[in-house]
Coordinates of C-alpha atoms (C1' of nucleotides) in Angstrom, one line a residue:
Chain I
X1 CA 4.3 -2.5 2.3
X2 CA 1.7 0.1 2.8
X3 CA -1.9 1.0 1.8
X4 CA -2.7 4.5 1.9
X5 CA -3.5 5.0 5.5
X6 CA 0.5 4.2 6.1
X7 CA 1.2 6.6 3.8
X8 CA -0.6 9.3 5.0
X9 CA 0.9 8.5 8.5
X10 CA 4.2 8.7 6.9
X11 CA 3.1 12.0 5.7
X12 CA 2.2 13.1 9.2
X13 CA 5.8 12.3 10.6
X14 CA 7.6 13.3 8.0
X15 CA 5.4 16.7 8.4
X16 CA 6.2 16.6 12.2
X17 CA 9.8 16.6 11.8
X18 CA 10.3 18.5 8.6
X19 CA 7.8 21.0 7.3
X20 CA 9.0 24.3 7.5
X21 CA 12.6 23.8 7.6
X22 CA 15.5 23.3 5.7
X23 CA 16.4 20.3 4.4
X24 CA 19.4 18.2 3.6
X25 CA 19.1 15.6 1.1
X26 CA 21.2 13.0 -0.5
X27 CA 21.0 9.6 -2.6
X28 CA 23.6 7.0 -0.7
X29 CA 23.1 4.6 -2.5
X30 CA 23.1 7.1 -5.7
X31 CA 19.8 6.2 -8.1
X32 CA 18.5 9.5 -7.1
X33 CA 21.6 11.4 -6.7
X34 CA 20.3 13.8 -10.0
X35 CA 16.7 14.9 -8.1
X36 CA 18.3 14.9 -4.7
X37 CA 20.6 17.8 -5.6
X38 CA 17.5 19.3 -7.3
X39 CA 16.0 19.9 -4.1
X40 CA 19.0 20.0 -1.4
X41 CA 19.4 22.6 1.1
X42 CA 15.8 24.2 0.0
X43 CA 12.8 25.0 2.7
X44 CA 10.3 22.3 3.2
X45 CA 6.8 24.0 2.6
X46 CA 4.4 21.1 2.0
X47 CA 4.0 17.3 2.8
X48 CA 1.0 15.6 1.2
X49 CA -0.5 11.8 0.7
X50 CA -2.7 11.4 -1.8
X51 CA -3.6 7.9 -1.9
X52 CA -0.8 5.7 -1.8
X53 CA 1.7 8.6 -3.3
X54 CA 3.6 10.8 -1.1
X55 CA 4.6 14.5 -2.2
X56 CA 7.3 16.5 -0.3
X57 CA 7.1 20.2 -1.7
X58 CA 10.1 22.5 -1.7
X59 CA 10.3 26.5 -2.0
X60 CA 10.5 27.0 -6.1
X61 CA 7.6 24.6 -7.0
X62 CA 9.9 21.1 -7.0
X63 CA 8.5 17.9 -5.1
X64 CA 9.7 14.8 -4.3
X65 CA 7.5 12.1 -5.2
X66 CA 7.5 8.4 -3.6
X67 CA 5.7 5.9 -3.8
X68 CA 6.3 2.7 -1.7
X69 CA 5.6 0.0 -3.9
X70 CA 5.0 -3.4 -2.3
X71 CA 8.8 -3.3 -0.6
X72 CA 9.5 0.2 -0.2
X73 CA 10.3 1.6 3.4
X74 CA 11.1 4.8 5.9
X75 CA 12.8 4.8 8.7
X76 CA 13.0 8.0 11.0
X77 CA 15.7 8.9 13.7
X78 CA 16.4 12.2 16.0
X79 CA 19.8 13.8 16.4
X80 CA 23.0 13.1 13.7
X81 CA 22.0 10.5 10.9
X82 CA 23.7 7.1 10.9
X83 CA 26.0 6.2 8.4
X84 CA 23.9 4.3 5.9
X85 CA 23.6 0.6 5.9
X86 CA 22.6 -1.0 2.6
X87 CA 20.8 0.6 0.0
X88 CA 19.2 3.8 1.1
X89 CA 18.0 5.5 -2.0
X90 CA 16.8 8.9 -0.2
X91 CA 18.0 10.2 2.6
X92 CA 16.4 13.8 4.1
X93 CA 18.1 15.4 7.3
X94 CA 17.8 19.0 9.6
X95 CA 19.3 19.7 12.7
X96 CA 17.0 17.6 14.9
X97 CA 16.0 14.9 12.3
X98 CA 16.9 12.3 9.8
X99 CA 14.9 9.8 7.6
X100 CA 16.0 7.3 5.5
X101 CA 13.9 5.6 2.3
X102 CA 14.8 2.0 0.9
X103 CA 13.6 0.3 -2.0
X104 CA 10.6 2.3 -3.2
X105 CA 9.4 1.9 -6.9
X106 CA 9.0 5.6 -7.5
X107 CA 11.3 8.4 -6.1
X108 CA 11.2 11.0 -8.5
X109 CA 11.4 15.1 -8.4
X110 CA 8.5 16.6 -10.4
X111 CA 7.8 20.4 -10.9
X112 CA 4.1 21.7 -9.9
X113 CA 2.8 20.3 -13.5
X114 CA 4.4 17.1 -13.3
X115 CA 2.8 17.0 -9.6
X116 CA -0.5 17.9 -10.6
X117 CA -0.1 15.5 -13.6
X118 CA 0.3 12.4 -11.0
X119 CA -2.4 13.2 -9.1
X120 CA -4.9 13.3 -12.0
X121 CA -3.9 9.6 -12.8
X122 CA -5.5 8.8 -9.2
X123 CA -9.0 8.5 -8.1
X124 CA -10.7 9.8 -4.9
X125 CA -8.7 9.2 -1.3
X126 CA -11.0 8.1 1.5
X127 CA -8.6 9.7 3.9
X128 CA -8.1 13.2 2.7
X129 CA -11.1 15.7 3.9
X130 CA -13.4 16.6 1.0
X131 CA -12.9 14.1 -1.2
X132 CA -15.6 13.5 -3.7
X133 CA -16.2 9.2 -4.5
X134 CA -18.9 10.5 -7.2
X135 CA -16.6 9.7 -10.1
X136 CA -15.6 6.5 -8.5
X137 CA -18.4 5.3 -8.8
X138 CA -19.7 6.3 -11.6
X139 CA -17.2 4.1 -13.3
X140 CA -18.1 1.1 -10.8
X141 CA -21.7 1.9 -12.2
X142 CA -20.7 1.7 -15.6
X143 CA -18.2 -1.3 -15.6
X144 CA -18.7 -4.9 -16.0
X145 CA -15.3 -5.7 -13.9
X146 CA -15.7 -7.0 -10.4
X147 CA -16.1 -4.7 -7.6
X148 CA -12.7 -6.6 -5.9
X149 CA -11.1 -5.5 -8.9
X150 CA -12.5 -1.5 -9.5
X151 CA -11.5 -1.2 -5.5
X152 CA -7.6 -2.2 -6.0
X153 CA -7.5 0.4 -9.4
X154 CA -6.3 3.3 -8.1
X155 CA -7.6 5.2 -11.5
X156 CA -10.9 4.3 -9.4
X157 CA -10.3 4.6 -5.8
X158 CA -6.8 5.5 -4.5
X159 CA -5.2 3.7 -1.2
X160 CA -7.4 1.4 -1.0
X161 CA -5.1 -2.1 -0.9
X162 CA -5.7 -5.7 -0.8
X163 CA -6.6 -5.6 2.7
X164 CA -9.2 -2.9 3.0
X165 CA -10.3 -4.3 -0.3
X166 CA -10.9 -7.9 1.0
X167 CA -12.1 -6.7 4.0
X168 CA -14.7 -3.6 3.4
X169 CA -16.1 -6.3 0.7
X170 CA -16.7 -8.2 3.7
X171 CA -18.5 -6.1 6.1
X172 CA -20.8 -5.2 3.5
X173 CA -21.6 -8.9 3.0
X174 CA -20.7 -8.1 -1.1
X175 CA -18.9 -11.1 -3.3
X176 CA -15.9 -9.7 -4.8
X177 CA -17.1 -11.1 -8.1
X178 CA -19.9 -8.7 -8.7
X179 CA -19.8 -7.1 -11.0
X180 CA -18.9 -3.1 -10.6
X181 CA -22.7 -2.4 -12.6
X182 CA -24.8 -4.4 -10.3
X183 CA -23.7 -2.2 -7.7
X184 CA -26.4 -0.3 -6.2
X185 CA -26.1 3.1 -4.9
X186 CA -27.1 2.7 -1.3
X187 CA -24.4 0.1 -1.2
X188 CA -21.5 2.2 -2.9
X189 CA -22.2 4.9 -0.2
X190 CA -21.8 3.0 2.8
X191 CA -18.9 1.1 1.6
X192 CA -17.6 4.4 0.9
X193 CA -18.7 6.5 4.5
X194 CA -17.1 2.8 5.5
X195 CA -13.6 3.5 4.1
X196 CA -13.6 7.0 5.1
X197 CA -13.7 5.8 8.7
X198 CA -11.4 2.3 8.7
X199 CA -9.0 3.9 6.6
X200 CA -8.8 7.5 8.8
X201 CA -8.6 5.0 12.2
X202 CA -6.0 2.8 10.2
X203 CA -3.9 6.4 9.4
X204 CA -3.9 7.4 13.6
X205 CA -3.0 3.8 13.8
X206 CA -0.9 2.9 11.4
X207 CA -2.2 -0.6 11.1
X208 CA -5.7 -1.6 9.7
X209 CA -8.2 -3.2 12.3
X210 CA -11.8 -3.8 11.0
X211 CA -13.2 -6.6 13.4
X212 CA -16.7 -4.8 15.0
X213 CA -17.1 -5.0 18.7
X214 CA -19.4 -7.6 18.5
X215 CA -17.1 -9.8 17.1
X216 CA -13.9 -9.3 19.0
X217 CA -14.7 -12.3 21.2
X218 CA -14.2 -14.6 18.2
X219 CA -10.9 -12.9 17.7
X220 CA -9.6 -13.2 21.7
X221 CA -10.8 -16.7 20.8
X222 CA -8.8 -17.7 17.8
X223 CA -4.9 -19.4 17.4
X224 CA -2.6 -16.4 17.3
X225 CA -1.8 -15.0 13.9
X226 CA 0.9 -15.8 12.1
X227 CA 1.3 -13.2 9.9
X228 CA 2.8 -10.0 10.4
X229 CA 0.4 -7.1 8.2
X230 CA -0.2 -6.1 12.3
X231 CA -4.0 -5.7 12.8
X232 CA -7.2 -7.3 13.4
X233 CA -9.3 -8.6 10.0
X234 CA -12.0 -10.6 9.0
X235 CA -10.6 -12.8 6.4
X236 CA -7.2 -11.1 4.5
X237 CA -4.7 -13.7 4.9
X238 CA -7.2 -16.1 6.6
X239 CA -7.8 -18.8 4.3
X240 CA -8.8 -21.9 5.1
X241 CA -9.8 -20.5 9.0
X242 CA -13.2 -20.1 9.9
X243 CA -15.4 -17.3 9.5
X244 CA -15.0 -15.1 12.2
X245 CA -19.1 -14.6 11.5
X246 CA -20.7 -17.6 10.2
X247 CA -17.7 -20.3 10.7
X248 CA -17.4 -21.1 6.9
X249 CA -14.1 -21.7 5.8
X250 CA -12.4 -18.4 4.0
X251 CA -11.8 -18.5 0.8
X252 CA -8.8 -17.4 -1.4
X253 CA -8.2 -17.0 -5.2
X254 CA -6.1 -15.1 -7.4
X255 CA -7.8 -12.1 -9.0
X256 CA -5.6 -10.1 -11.2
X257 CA -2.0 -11.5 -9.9
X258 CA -3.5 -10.6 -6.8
X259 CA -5.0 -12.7 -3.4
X260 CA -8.2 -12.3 -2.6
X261 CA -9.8 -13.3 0.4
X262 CA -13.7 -13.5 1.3
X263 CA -16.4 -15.7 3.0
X264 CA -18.6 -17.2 0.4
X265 CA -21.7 -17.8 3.4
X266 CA -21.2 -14.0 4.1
X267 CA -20.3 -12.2 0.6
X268 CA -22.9 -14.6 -1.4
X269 CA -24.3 -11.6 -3.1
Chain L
dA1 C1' 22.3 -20.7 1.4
dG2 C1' 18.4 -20.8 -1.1
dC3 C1' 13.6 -20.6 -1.8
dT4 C1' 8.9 -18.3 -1.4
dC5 C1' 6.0 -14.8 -0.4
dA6 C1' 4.4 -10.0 0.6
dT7 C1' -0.3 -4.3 2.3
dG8 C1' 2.1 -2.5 -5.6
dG9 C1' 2.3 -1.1 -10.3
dC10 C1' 4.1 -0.9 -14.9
dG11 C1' 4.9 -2.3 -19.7
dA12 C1' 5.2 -5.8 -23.3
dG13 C1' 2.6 -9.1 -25.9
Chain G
dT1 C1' -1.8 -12.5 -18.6
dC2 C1' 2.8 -12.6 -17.8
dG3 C1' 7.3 -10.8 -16.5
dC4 C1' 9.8 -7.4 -14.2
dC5 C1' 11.2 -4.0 -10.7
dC6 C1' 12.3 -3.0 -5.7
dT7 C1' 13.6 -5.4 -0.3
dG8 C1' 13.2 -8.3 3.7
dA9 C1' 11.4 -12.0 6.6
dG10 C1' 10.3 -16.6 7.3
dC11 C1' 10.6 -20.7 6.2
dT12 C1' 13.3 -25.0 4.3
dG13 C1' 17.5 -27.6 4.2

DNA sequence: AGCTCATGGCGAG
DNA sequence: TCGCCCTGAGCTG
């Protein structure tokens, strides 16, 4: 259940223990049994996230695509794969390691257009080096949709999920209910230098922590958490708790089949 | 054992 | 806006 910084860590340990070498791979549980033997026992030359989409290039211009989906998982091993247990759509192997992927929406092969294809569908990543948020916002500018909403369309911004939405909304003291055109500039550039950095510490990580310094005591201070997304936030999940800052009670609603979280006190604007 | 919910996204109305 | 796809964990009984 991953936002783009998991999936660039993904990419990272998939690059560790595969890139460069040749690679084994099969479909268990057999819905991808067709593109696994597209791209079986071929050399590894690229591993790339771009937002929340994973690409594994292989020599002759083939890549397998993934993405996670809310349920979708890897897990990762050293030395001979396990037999698998359950349904393990994708399965990749060498002779030091194996990894194993369950229940993602997309697994797919593509060829260099169909990759290139994908990735126009996507806006600008926070984590990768060089990208541009110019476009992204120009749409924000331009749109009457709330900014809570533009930052989960991945057309706009890509990896950017319901957490770091809630919670970059948050730190910039912005209601999720404004609208994308009442955005001004100044703001729209620090929420993005601000995703650039929570979203590059949340890849090294592989968990998403966004409580400042300053505000860590309230944290040590609080009942422990009860859910399990792994990291230290400001309101996402936290409805009905205090206000880490101001003490008001958090809020939740349903925006677009999805929850959102915010302090009205704090994100009045 | 069965229900609900979850860091997501798509397509039909 | 709704229903649907995918899986697993944490409740409730």
């Amino acid at each position: 259940m991953p936002e783009g910084n998991v999936v660039h860590h993904l990419a990272r340990r998939l690059r560790r223990a595969f890139a460069r070498t040749v690679v084994r791979v099969d479909s268990p549980q057999g819905r991808f049994a067709d593109g696994a033997a597209l791209v079986d026992g071929r050399l590894v030359r690229k591993i790339e996230a771009h937002g929340k989409h994973l690409f594994v290039g292989f020599e002759g211009g083939r890549w397998i695509h993934v993405h996670l989906g809310l349920f979708g998982k890897w897990a990762f091993g050293e030395g001979p794969r396990p037999e698998p247990v359950g349904l393990v759509r994708l399965r990749l192997w060498n002779d030091d390691s194996w990894a194993e992927l369950r229940g993602p929406t997309v697994c797919e092969v593509l060829d260099d257009a169909g990759m290139r294809a994908a990735l126009s569908r996507i806006g600008p990543d926070p984590i990768r080096p060089r990208a541009d948020p110019a476009p992204a916002w120009e749409r924000v500018r331009r749109s009457a949709t709330p900014i809570g909403a533009l930052l989960l369309d991945q057309t706009v911004v890509s990896g950017v999920g319901n957490i770091y939405r809630a919670e970059v909304l948050f730190r910039h003291n912005v209601s999720p209910y404004r609208p994308g055109r009442d955005m001004r500039p100044d703001e729209l550039d620090a929420i993005w230098a601000d995703l650039v950095m929570l979203m590059r510490a949340g890849t090294r990580r592989a968990r998403i922590d966004t409580v400042r310094d300053e505000h860590l005591p309230h944290v040590m201070g609080r009942a422990p958490r009860e859910d399990r997304h792994g990291g230290e936030v400001y309101v996402y999940r936290r409805a009905g708790q205090p206000c880490l800052v101001c003490g008001t009670q958090v809020q939740m609603a349903d925006l677009n089949g999805r929850n959102l979280y915010w302090c009205p006190a704090c994100q009045s604007a």
